[in-house]
């Protein structure tokens, strides 16, 4: 019941359409019964052909035995008046109309639910995607991209089928079961009581299968996430895989994950598919029992039920098995969907600790300085920044250098609040960054990373990211400052050229210059440059470095650099080692100190 409630909570916004679904299903179930009940007139023609004998009148009453007698009387009267042959024509035409109406209302119910199921998928995927965008960078440290993609695709699809199952459980199958069960009671309440007493056995067996289904479904979806993650990593690292002749190794790794998923899904499908034959077999057992019990009543004439109504009873009961079996399948769908919905809920319920305070302020412009005050930061129990202090005045360039893993990138990521400090504070013009609105804070900054982040879109849209209102002239001006305009003009469609996945159609230097053009267009007060030239060849580095120098003019810049020649003119250089500042000063003063910075300079062969 808990799983059913959680699934139904998703469709609250579609209640008006659910009422239409209820009405159409109610009508479809009624006409379904009538189409089956139409067998009685045929049996009446066969078993009680029209005679000239007087037919004893019977009055109408809701009491089951009286109602059956009244129907029997009317049928005999109709057959006598129209004749057997003519009556068959009338009854045949009536059956066609009844089946037509049944299927029309069935289609209308499907038509109605189509909007609900598609809308639920759209809304749920949108909620999860927006949550993923809002969650802090730290959330993704412990998550696999493949697993997240699996949740947005396969888990959402399972929830869609769960929604269909839940709605059918409540608003479709119960109508059919109630209508047919009522007709069975009218035909013979004794026989129906016997049937109801033996049905709980089949229900118990089916519920035992369902309990084992949910846990297997959760494991299967998780393993599918691992499979997708391997595919995603393979596509992203194909050059490295081929360069190291690791095709066989990566194929083996994928095959192992794929085989594990295969075994889990095999167990899942076997359990799921067992429901239909088991329920059908149990239904046949119940029908056999009814045939024996009811047949004995007809032969012994212990109940007021004749042959034609007994045959109708068997036909109606067989029709009751179909919605009962569908009810079981819908229950299994809900079980599987609840497992997927729990995986989606893990994302939706994830806490975003990096949010605006209620009293968060807005800073119109950066006026004075950025100050790091006794900064500490830890990844879990591992402290990577330990008590760092420095100031970065407006217009200054501060460079962070040192060995990889020392904490330079983390130190830069703390400024736009990609992470929050564990201890200490970062001040912008005297305001703690936690006291400023996040969008306002990040609006003051432009970021250029070592690996440029570009999207499978046109050059124009990549440069205009975050600034959709920028004119083409503004974009071209930014590209000129970034030394990108010339090569863009030479592309097939110029600024409208699609650059492929992650900018794969461009060279490394071209991609980096597009990222710089994007930062130029934003016109930020503060720049964060994270090793923006370290992955480039000499010619590309020269063009990119010139673009960076154009970008940095008159701006406050925090630069992370491995190539120390690019930060010789920085106002302040901090040498970071194991999360601490071990040296601080200008290029010349640090050279004079003959310390760690001097060693790094000597290793790179410049002075």
Coordinates of N, CA, C and O in Angstrom, one line a residue, residues 394-567:
X394 N 41.7 44.4 -5.8 CA 41.1 44.6 -7.1 C 42.2 45.0 -8.1 O 43.0 45.8 -7.8
X395 N 42.1 44.4 -9.2 CA 43.1 44.6 -10.3 C 44.3 43.8 -10.2 O 45.2 43.8 -11.1
X396 N 44.5 43.1 -9.1 CA 45.7 42.3 -8.9 C 45.6 40.9 -9.5 O 44.4 40.4 -9.7
X397 N 46.7 40.3 -9.8 CA 46.7 38.9 -10.2 C 47.4 38.1 -9.2 O 48.6 38.3 -8.8
X398 N 46.8 37.1 -8.6 CA 47.4 36.2 -7.7 C 47.5 34.8 -8.3 O 46.5 34.3 -8.8
X399 N 48.7 34.2 -8.3 CA 48.9 32.9 -8.9 C 49.1 31.8 -7.8 O 49.8 32.1 -6.8
X400 N 48.6 30.7 -8.1 CA 48.8 29.5 -7.2 C 49.6 28.5 -7.9 O 49.2 28.1 -9.0
X401 N 50.7 28.1 -7.4 CA 51.6 27.1 -8.0 C 52.0 26.0 -7.0 O 51.7 26.2 -5.8
X402 N 52.5 25.0 -7.5 CA 52.9 23.9 -6.7 C 52.6 22.5 -7.3 O 52.0 22.5 -8.4
X403 N 52.9 21.5 -6.7 CA 52.7 20.1 -7.2 C 51.3 19.8 -7.3 O 50.4 20.3 -6.5
X404 N 50.9 18.8 -8.2 CA 49.5 18.4 -8.3 C 49.1 17.8 -7.0 O 49.8 17.1 -6.3
X405 N 47.8 18.0 -6.7 CA 47.2 17.4 -5.5 C 47.5 18.2 -4.2 O 47.2 17.8 -3.1
X406 N 48.1 19.4 -4.4 CA 48.4 20.2 -3.3 C 47.2 21.0 -2.7 O 47.2 21.5 -1.6
X407 N 46.1 21.1 -3.6 CA 44.9 21.9 -3.1 C 44.7 23.1 -3.9 O 43.8 23.9 -3.4
X408 N 45.4 23.4 -5.0 CA 45.2 24.7 -5.7 C 43.8 24.8 -6.3 O 43.2 25.8 -6.1
X409 N 43.4 23.8 -7.0 CA 42.0 23.8 -7.6 C 40.9 23.9 -6.6 O 39.9 24.6 -6.8
X410 N 41.1 23.2 -5.5 CA 40.1 23.3 -4.4 C 40.0 24.7 -3.8 O 38.9 25.2 -3.6
X411 N 41.2 25.3 -3.7 CA 41.2 26.7 -3.1 C 40.5 27.6 -4.0 O 39.7 28.5 -3.6
X412 N 40.6 27.4 -5.4 CA 39.9 28.3 -6.3 C 38.4 28.0 -6.3 O 37.6 28.9 -6.4
X413 N 38.0 26.7 -6.2 CA 36.6 26.3 -6.2 C 35.9 26.8 -5.0 O 34.6 26.9 -5.0
X414 N 36.6 27.1 -3.9 CA 35.9 27.6 -2.7 C 35.3 29.1 -2.9 O 34.4 29.5 -2.3
X415 N 36.0 29.8 -3.8 CA 35.5 31.2 -4.0 C 34.1 31.3 -4.6 O 33.3 32.1 -4.1
X416 N 33.8 30.6 -5.7 CA 32.4 30.7 -6.2 C 31.4 29.7 -5.5 O 30.3 29.5 -5.9
X417 N 31.9 29.2 -4.4 CA 31.1 28.3 -3.6 C 30.7 27.0 -4.3 O 29.5 26.5 -4.2
X418 N 31.6 26.4 -5.1 CA 31.4 25.1 -5.6 C 31.4 24.1 -4.4 O 30.8 23.1 -4.4
X419 N 32.2 24.5 -3.4 CA 32.3 23.8 -2.1 C 32.2 24.9 -1.0 O 32.6 26.1 -1.3
X420 N 31.9 24.6 0.2 CA 31.9 25.5 1.3 C 33.1 25.1 2.2 O 33.3 23.9 2.4
X421 N 33.7 26.2 2.8 CA 34.9 25.9 3.7 C 34.4 25.2 4.9 O 33.3 25.3 5.4
X422 N 35.3 24.3 5.5 CA 35.0 23.7 6.7 C 35.2 24.6 7.9 O 34.5 24.5 8.9
X423 N 36.2 25.5 7.7 CA 36.5 26.4 8.8 C 37.1 27.7 8.2 O 37.7 27.6 7.1
X424 N 36.9 28.8 8.8 CA 37.4 30.1 8.3 C 36.3 30.8 7.4 O 35.2 30.4 7.4
X425 N 36.8 31.8 6.7 CA 35.8 32.5 5.8 C 36.5 33.1 4.6 O 37.7 33.5 4.7
X426 N 35.8 33.2 3.5 CA 36.2 33.9 2.3 C 35.4 35.2 2.2 O 34.1 35.1 2.2
X427 N 36.0 36.3 2.1 CA 35.3 37.6 2.1 C 35.5 38.3 0.7 O 36.6 38.3 0.2
X428 N 34.4 38.8 0.2 CA 34.4 39.6 -1.0 C 34.0 41.0 -0.6 O 32.8 41.2 -0.2
X429 N 34.9 42.0 -0.7 CA 34.6 43.3 -0.2 C 34.0 43.3 1.2 O 33.1 44.0 1.6
X430 N 34.6 42.4 2.1 CA 34.2 42.4 3.5 C 33.0 41.5 3.8 O 32.7 41.4 4.9
X431 N 32.4 41.0 2.7 CA 31.2 40.2 2.9 C 31.6 38.7 2.8 O 32.2 38.3 1.8
X432 N 31.2 37.9 3.8 CA 31.4 36.4 3.7 C 30.6 35.9 2.5 O 29.4 36.3 2.3
X433 N 31.3 35.1 1.7 CA 30.6 34.6 0.4 C 29.3 33.8 0.8 O 28.4 33.8 0.0
X434 N 29.2 33.3 2.0 CA 28.0 32.6 2.4 C 26.9 33.5 2.7 O 25.7 33.1 2.7
X435 N 27.2 34.8 2.9 CA 26.1 35.8 3.1 C 25.6 36.5 1.9 O 24.8 37.3 1.9
X436 N 26.2 36.1 0.7 CA 25.8 36.7 -0.6 C 25.0 35.7 -1.3 O 25.1 34.5 -1.2
X437 N 24.1 36.2 -2.2 CA 23.3 35.3 -3.0 C 24.2 34.6 -4.0 O 25.1 35.2 -4.6
X438 N 24.0 33.3 -4.2 CA 24.9 32.5 -5.0 C 25.0 33.0 -6.4 O 26.1 33.1 -7.0
X439 N 23.9 33.2 -7.0 CA 23.9 33.7 -8.4 C 24.5 35.0 -8.6 O 25.2 35.3 -9.6
X440 N 24.4 35.9 -7.6 CA 25.0 37.2 -7.6 C 26.5 37.0 -7.5 O 27.3 37.7 -8.2
X441 N 27.0 36.2 -6.5 CA 28.4 35.9 -6.3 C 29.0 35.4 -7.6 O 30.1 35.9 -8.0
X442 N 28.4 34.4 -8.2 CA 29.0 33.8 -9.4 C 28.9 34.7 -10.6 O 29.7 34.5 -11.5
X443 N 27.9 35.6 -10.5 CA 27.8 36.6 -11.6 C 29.0 37.5 -11.7 O 29.2 38.1 -12.7
X444 N 29.7 37.7 -10.6 CA 30.9 38.5 -10.5 C 32.1 37.9 -11.1 O 33.1 38.5 -11.3
X445 N 32.0 36.6 -11.4 CA 33.2 35.8 -11.8 C 33.1 35.2 -13.2 O 32.0 34.9 -13.7
X446 N 34.2 35.0 -13.8 CA 34.4 34.2 -15.0 C 35.4 33.1 -14.8 O 36.4 33.3 -14.1
X447 N 35.1 32.0 -15.3 CA 36.0 30.8 -15.1 C 36.4 30.2 -16.4 O 35.6 29.9 -17.3
X448 N 37.7 29.9 -16.5 CA 38.3 29.2 -17.6 C 39.1 28.1 -17.1 O 40.0 28.3 -16.3
X449 N 38.7 26.8 -17.4 CA 39.3 25.6 -16.8 C 40.4 25.1 -17.8 O 40.5 25.4 -18.9
X450 N 41.1 24.1 -17.2 CA 42.2 23.4 -18.0 C 41.6 22.7 -19.2 O 42.0 22.9 -20.3
X451 N 40.5 22.0 -19.0 CA 39.8 21.3 -20.1 C 38.5 22.2 -20.4 O 37.6 22.2 -19.5
X452 N 38.5 22.9 -21.5 CA 37.3 23.7 -21.8 C 36.0 22.9 -21.8 O 36.0 21.8 -22.5
X453 N 35.0 23.4 -21.1 CA 33.7 22.7 -21.1 C 32.8 23.4 -22.2 O 32.4 24.5 -22.1
X454 N 32.6 22.6 -23.3 CA 31.8 23.1 -24.4 C 30.7 22.1 -24.6 O 30.7 20.9 -24.2
X455 N 29.6 22.5 -25.3 CA 28.4 21.7 -25.5 C 28.2 21.5 -27.0 O 28.6 22.2 -27.9
X456 N 27.4 20.4 -27.3 CA 27.1 20.0 -28.7 C 26.1 21.0 -29.3 O 24.9 20.7 -29.4
X457 N 26.6 22.2 -29.6 CA 25.8 23.2 -30.1 C 26.6 24.1 -31.0 O 27.8 23.8 -31.3
X458 N 26.1 25.2 -31.5 CA 26.9 26.1 -32.3 C 27.9 26.9 -31.6 O 27.9 27.0 -30.3
X459 N 28.8 27.5 -32.3 CA 29.9 28.3 -31.7 C 29.2 29.5 -31.0 O 29.5 29.9 -29.9
X460 N 28.2 30.1 -31.7 CA 27.5 31.2 -31.1 C 26.8 30.9 -29.8 O 27.0 31.7 -28.8
X461 N 26.1 29.8 -29.7 CA 25.4 29.4 -28.4 C 26.4 29.1 -27.3 O 26.2 29.3 -26.1
X462 N 27.6 28.5 -27.7 CA 28.6 28.2 -26.7 C 29.2 29.4 -26.1 O 29.4 29.5 -24.9
X463 N 29.4 30.4 -26.9 CA 30.0 31.7 -26.4 C 28.9 32.4 -25.6 O 29.2 33.1 -24.5
X464 N 27.6 32.3 -26.0 CA 26.6 33.1 -25.3 C 26.0 32.3 -24.1 O 25.0 32.8 -23.5
X465 N 26.6 31.2 -23.7 CA 26.2 30.5 -22.5 C 26.0 31.4 -21.3 O 27.0 32.1 -20.9
X466 N 24.8 31.4 -20.7 CA 24.6 32.3 -19.6 C 24.3 33.7 -19.9 O 24.1 34.6 -19.1
X467 N 24.3 34.1 -21.2 CA 24.1 35.4 -21.7 C 23.4 35.4 -23.0 O 23.9 35.9 -24.0
X468 N 22.2 34.8 -23.0 CA 21.4 34.6 -24.2 C 21.0 35.8 -25.0 O 20.7 35.8 -26.2
X469 N 21.0 36.9 -24.3 CA 20.5 38.2 -24.9 C 21.6 38.9 -25.7 O 21.4 39.9 -26.3
X470 N 22.9 38.4 -25.6 CA 24.0 39.1 -26.2 C 23.8 39.1 -27.7 O 23.4 38.1 -28.4
X471 N 24.1 40.2 -28.4 CA 24.0 40.3 -29.8 C 25.2 39.6 -30.5 O 26.2 39.3 -29.9
X472 N 25.0 39.4 -31.8 CA 26.1 38.8 -32.6 C 27.3 39.7 -32.6 O 28.4 39.2 -32.5
X473 N 27.1 41.0 -32.6 CA 28.3 41.9 -32.6 C 29.0 41.8 -31.3 O 30.3 41.8 -31.4
X474 N 28.4 41.6 -30.2 CA 29.0 41.5 -28.9 C 29.8 40.2 -28.9 O 30.9 40.1 -28.4
X475 N 29.2 39.1 -29.4 CA 29.9 37.8 -29.5 C 31.1 37.9 -30.3 O 32.2 37.4 -30.0
X476 N 31.0 38.5 -31.5 CA 32.2 38.7 -32.4 C 33.3 39.5 -31.7 O 34.5 39.1 -31.9
X477 N 32.9 40.5 -31.0 CA 33.9 41.3 -30.3 C 34.6 40.5 -29.3 O 35.9 40.6 -29.1
X478 N 33.9 39.7 -28.5 CA 34.5 38.8 -27.5 C 35.5 37.8 -28.1 O 36.5 37.5 -27.6
X479 N 35.0 37.3 -29.3 CA 35.9 36.3 -30.0 C 37.2 37.0 -30.5 O 38.2 36.3 -30.5
X480 N 37.1 38.2 -30.9 CA 38.3 38.9 -31.4 C 39.3 39.1 -30.2 O 40.5 38.9 -30.4
X481 N 38.8 39.5 -29.1 CA 39.7 39.6 -27.9 C 40.3 38.3 -27.5 O 41.5 38.2 -27.1
X482 N 39.5 37.2 -27.8 CA 40.0 35.8 -27.4 C 40.8 35.2 -28.5 O 41.1 34.0 -28.5
X483 N 41.2 36.0 -29.6 CA 41.9 35.4 -30.7 C 41.2 34.3 -31.4 O 41.8 33.3 -31.9
X484 N 39.8 34.3 -31.4 CA 39.1 33.2 -31.9 C 38.3 33.6 -33.2 O 37.8 32.7 -33.9
X485 N 38.1 34.8 -33.4 CA 37.3 35.3 -34.5 C 37.7 34.8 -35.9 O 36.9 34.3 -36.7
X486 N 39.1 34.8 -36.1 CA 39.6 34.4 -37.4 C 39.3 32.9 -37.7 O 38.8 32.6 -38.8
X487 N 39.5 32.0 -36.8 CA 39.3 30.6 -37.1 C 37.8 30.3 -37.2 O 37.3 29.4 -37.9
X488 N 37.0 31.1 -36.4 CA 35.5 30.9 -36.4 C 35.0 31.2 -37.8 O 34.1 30.5 -38.4
X489 N 35.5 32.3 -38.4 CA 35.0 32.8 -39.7 C 35.4 31.7 -40.8 O 34.7 31.7 -41.8
X490 N 36.4 31.0 -40.5 CA 36.8 30.0 -41.5 C 36.1 28.6 -41.4 O 36.2 27.8 -42.3
X491 N 35.3 28.5 -40.4 CA 34.4 27.3 -40.2 C 33.3 27.3 -41.3 O 33.0 28.3 -41.9
X492 N 32.8 26.1 -41.5 CA 31.8 25.9 -42.6 C 30.6 26.9 -42.5 O 30.3 27.5 -43.5
X493 N 30.0 27.0 -41.3 CA 28.9 27.9 -41.1 C 29.2 29.1 -40.2 O 28.3 29.7 -39.6
X494 N 30.5 29.4 -40.1 CA 30.9 30.5 -39.2 C 30.4 30.3 -37.8 O 30.6 29.2 -37.2
X495 N 29.8 31.3 -37.2 CA 29.4 31.3 -35.8 C 28.2 30.3 -35.6 O 27.9 30.0 -34.5
X496 N 27.6 29.9 -36.7 CA 26.5 28.9 -36.6 C 26.9 27.5 -36.8 O 26.1 26.5 -36.8
X497 N 28.2 27.2 -36.8 CA 28.8 25.9 -37.0 C 28.6 25.1 -35.7 O 28.9 25.6 -34.6
X498 N 28.1 23.9 -35.8 CA 28.0 23.0 -34.6 C 29.3 22.4 -34.4 O 30.0 21.9 -35.3
X499 N 29.8 22.4 -33.1 CA 31.2 22.0 -32.8 C 31.3 20.6 -32.3 O 32.4 20.1 -32.0
X500 N 30.2 19.8 -32.3 CA 30.2 18.4 -31.9 C 30.2 18.2 -30.4 O 30.3 19.2 -29.6
X501 N 30.2 17.0 -30.0 CA 30.2 16.6 -28.6 C 31.5 17.1 -27.9 O 32.6 16.8 -28.3
X502 N 31.3 18.0 -26.9 CA 32.4 18.6 -26.1 C 33.4 19.4 -27.0 O 34.6 19.5 -26.7
X503 N 32.9 19.8 -28.2 CA 33.8 20.6 -29.1 C 34.7 19.7 -29.9 O 35.8 20.2 -30.2
X504 N 34.3 18.5 -30.1 CA 35.3 17.5 -30.8 C 35.7 17.9 -32.2 O 36.7 17.4 -32.7
X505 N 35.0 18.8 -32.8 CA 35.3 19.2 -34.2 C 36.4 20.3 -34.2 O 36.9 20.7 -35.3
X506 N 36.8 20.7 -33.0 CA 37.8 21.8 -32.9 C 39.1 21.3 -32.3 O 39.1 20.2 -31.6
X507 N 40.2 22.0 -32.5 CA 41.5 21.6 -31.9 C 41.4 22.1 -30.4 O 40.5 22.9 -30.0
X508 N 42.4 21.6 -29.6 CA 42.5 22.0 -28.2 C 42.6 23.5 -28.0 O 41.9 24.1 -27.2
X509 N 43.4 24.2 -28.8 CA 43.6 25.6 -28.7 C 42.4 26.4 -29.1 O 42.0 27.4 -28.5
X510 N 41.7 25.9 -30.1 CA 40.4 26.5 -30.6 C 39.3 26.4 -29.5 O 38.6 27.3 -29.2
X511 N 39.2 25.2 -28.9 CA 38.3 25.0 -27.8 C 38.5 26.0 -26.6 O 37.6 26.6 -26.1
X512 N 39.8 26.1 -26.3 CA 40.2 27.0 -25.2 C 39.9 28.4 -25.5 O 39.4 29.2 -24.6
X513 N 40.1 28.8 -26.7 CA 39.8 30.2 -27.1 C 38.3 30.5 -27.1 O 37.9 31.6 -26.8
X514 N 37.5 29.5 -27.4 CA 36.1 29.7 -27.3 C 35.7 29.9 -25.8 O 34.8 30.7 -25.5
X515 N 36.3 29.1 -24.9 CA 36.0 29.2 -23.5 C 36.4 30.6 -23.0 O 35.7 31.2 -22.2
X516 N 37.5 31.1 -23.5 CA 37.9 32.5 -23.1 C 37.0 33.5 -23.7 O 36.6 34.5 -23.0
X517 N 36.5 33.3 -24.9 CA 35.6 34.3 -25.5 C 34.3 34.3 -24.7 O 33.7 35.4 -24.5
X518 N 33.9 33.2 -24.2 CA 32.7 33.1 -23.3 C 32.9 33.9 -22.0 O 32.0 34.6 -21.6
X519 N 34.1 33.8 -21.5 CA 34.4 34.6 -20.3 C 34.5 36.1 -20.6 O 34.1 36.9 -19.8
X520 N 35.0 36.4 -21.7 CA 35.1 37.8 -22.1 C 33.7 38.4 -22.3 O 33.5 39.5 -21.8
X521 N 32.8 37.7 -22.9 CA 31.5 38.2 -23.1 C 30.8 38.4 -21.8 O 30.0 39.4 -21.7
X522 N 31.1 37.6 -20.8 CA 30.4 37.8 -19.5 C 31.0 39.1 -18.8 O 30.3 39.7 -18.0
X523 N 32.2 39.5 -19.2 CA 32.8 40.7 -18.6 C 32.8 40.7 -17.1 O 32.3 41.6 -16.4
X524 N 33.4 39.7 -16.5 CA 33.4 39.5 -15.0 C 34.4 40.5 -14.3 O 35.4 40.9 -14.9
X525 N 34.1 40.7 -13.1 CA 35.0 41.5 -12.2 C 36.2 40.7 -11.8 O 37.3 41.2 -11.6
X526 N 35.9 39.4 -11.5 CA 36.9 38.5 -11.0 C 37.1 37.3 -12.0 O 36.1 36.7 -12.4
X527 N 38.3 36.9 -12.2 CA 38.6 35.8 -13.1 C 39.3 34.7 -12.3 O 40.1 34.9 -11.5
X528 N 38.8 33.4 -12.7 CA 39.5 32.2 -12.1 C 40.0 31.4 -13.3 O 39.2 31.0 -14.1
X529 N 41.3 31.3 -13.4 CA 41.9 30.6 -14.6 C 42.6 29.4 -14.0 O 43.6 29.5 -13.3
X530 N 42.1 28.2 -14.3 CA 42.6 27.0 -13.8 C 43.5 26.2 -14.8 O 43.0 25.5 -15.6
X531 N 44.8 26.5 -14.8 CA 45.7 25.9 -15.7 C 45.2 25.9 -17.2 O 45.2 24.9 -17.9
X532 N 44.9 27.1 -17.6 CA 44.2 27.3 -18.9 C 45.1 27.0 -20.1 O 44.6 26.8 -21.2
X533 N 46.4 26.9 -19.9 CA 47.3 26.7 -21.1 C 48.1 25.4 -21.0 O 48.9 25.1 -21.9
X534 N 47.9 24.6 -19.9 CA 48.8 23.5 -19.6 C 48.7 22.4 -20.6 O 49.7 21.6 -20.8
X535 N 47.6 22.3 -21.3 CA 47.4 21.1 -22.1 C 47.6 21.4 -23.6 O 47.2 20.7 -24.5
X536 N 48.2 22.6 -23.9 CA 48.3 23.0 -25.3 C 49.7 22.9 -25.9 O 50.7 23.0 -25.1
X537 N 49.8 22.8 -27.2 CA 51.1 22.9 -27.8 C 51.6 24.4 -27.8 O 50.9 25.3 -27.5
X538 N 52.8 24.5 -28.2 CA 53.5 25.9 -28.1 C 52.8 26.9 -28.9 O 52.5 28.0 -28.4
X539 N 52.4 26.6 -30.2 CA 51.7 27.6 -31.0 C 50.3 28.0 -30.4 O 50.0 29.2 -30.3
X540 N 49.6 27.0 -30.0 CA 48.3 27.2 -29.4 C 48.4 28.0 -28.1 O 47.6 28.9 -27.8
X541 N 49.4 27.6 -27.3 CA 49.6 28.2 -26.0 C 49.9 29.7 -26.2 O 49.4 30.6 -25.4
X542 N 50.6 30.1 -27.3 CA 50.9 31.5 -27.5 C 49.7 32.3 -27.8 O 49.4 33.4 -27.2
X543 N 48.8 31.7 -28.6 CA 47.6 32.4 -29.0 C 46.6 32.5 -27.8 O 46.0 33.5 -27.5
X544 N 46.5 31.4 -27.0 CA 45.7 31.3 -25.9 C 46.2 32.3 -24.8 O 45.4 33.0 -24.1
X545 N 47.5 32.3 -24.6 CA 48.1 33.1 -23.5 C 47.9 34.6 -23.9 O 47.6 35.4 -23.0
X546 N 48.0 34.9 -25.2 CA 47.7 36.3 -25.6 C 46.2 36.6 -25.3 O 45.9 37.7 -24.9
X547 N 45.3 35.7 -25.6 CA 43.9 35.9 -25.3 C 43.6 36.0 -23.8 O 42.8 36.9 -23.4
X548 N 44.4 35.3 -23.0 CA 44.2 35.4 -21.6 C 44.6 36.7 -21.1 O 44.0 37.4 -20.2
X549 N 45.8 37.2 -21.6 CA 46.3 38.5 -21.2 C 45.3 39.6 -21.6 O 45.1 40.6 -20.8
X550 N 44.7 39.5 -22.7 CA 43.6 40.4 -23.1 C 42.4 40.4 -22.1 O 41.9 41.4 -21.8
X551 N 42.1 39.2 -21.7 CA 41.0 39.0 -20.8 C 41.3 39.5 -19.4 O 40.4 40.1 -18.8
X552 N 42.5 39.4 -19.0 CA 42.9 39.8 -17.6 C 43.1 41.3 -17.4 O 43.1 41.8 -16.3
X553 N 43.2 42.0 -18.5 CA 43.4 43.5 -18.4 C 42.4 44.2 -17.6 O 41.2 44.1 -17.8
X554 N 42.8 44.8 -16.5 CA 42.0 45.5 -15.6 C 41.1 44.7 -14.7 O 40.2 45.2 -14.1
X555 N 41.3 43.4 -14.7 CA 40.5 42.5 -13.9 C 41.3 41.9 -12.7 O 42.5 41.7 -12.8
X556 N 40.6 41.5 -11.7 CA 41.2 40.7 -10.6 C 41.2 39.3 -11.0 O 40.2 38.7 -11.3
X557 N 42.4 38.6 -10.9 CA 42.5 37.3 -11.4 C 43.2 36.3 -10.4 O 44.2 36.7 -9.8
X558 N 42.6 35.2 -10.3 CA 43.2 34.1 -9.5 C 43.6 33.0 -10.5 O 42.7 32.4 -11.2
X559 N 44.9 32.8 -10.6 CA 45.4 31.9 -11.7 C 46.1 30.7 -11.1 O 46.9 30.8 -10.2
X560 N 45.7 29.5 -11.5 CA 46.4 28.3 -11.2 C 47.3 28.0 -12.4 O 46.8 27.9 -13.5
X561 N 48.6 27.8 -12.2 CA 49.5 27.6 -13.3 C 50.5 26.5 -13.0 O 51.1 26.4 -11.9
X562 N 50.7 25.7 -14.0 CA 51.8 24.7 -14.0 C 53.0 25.3 -14.8 O 54.2 25.1 -14.4
X563 N 52.7 26.0 -15.9 CA 53.8 26.6 -16.7 C 54.1 28.0 -16.0 O 53.3 28.9 -16.2
X564 N 55.1 28.0 -15.3 CA 55.4 29.2 -14.5 C 55.7 30.4 -15.3 O 55.6 31.5 -14.8
X565 N 56.1 30.2 -16.5 CA 56.5 31.4 -17.4 C 55.3 32.2 -17.6 O 55.4 33.4 -17.9
X566 N 54.1 31.7 -17.5 CA 52.8 32.4 -17.7 C 52.4 33.4 -16.6 O 51.6 34.2 -16.8
X567 N 53.1 33.2 -15.4 CA 52.7 34.0 -14.3 C 53.8 34.8 -13.7 O 53.8 35.2 -12.5

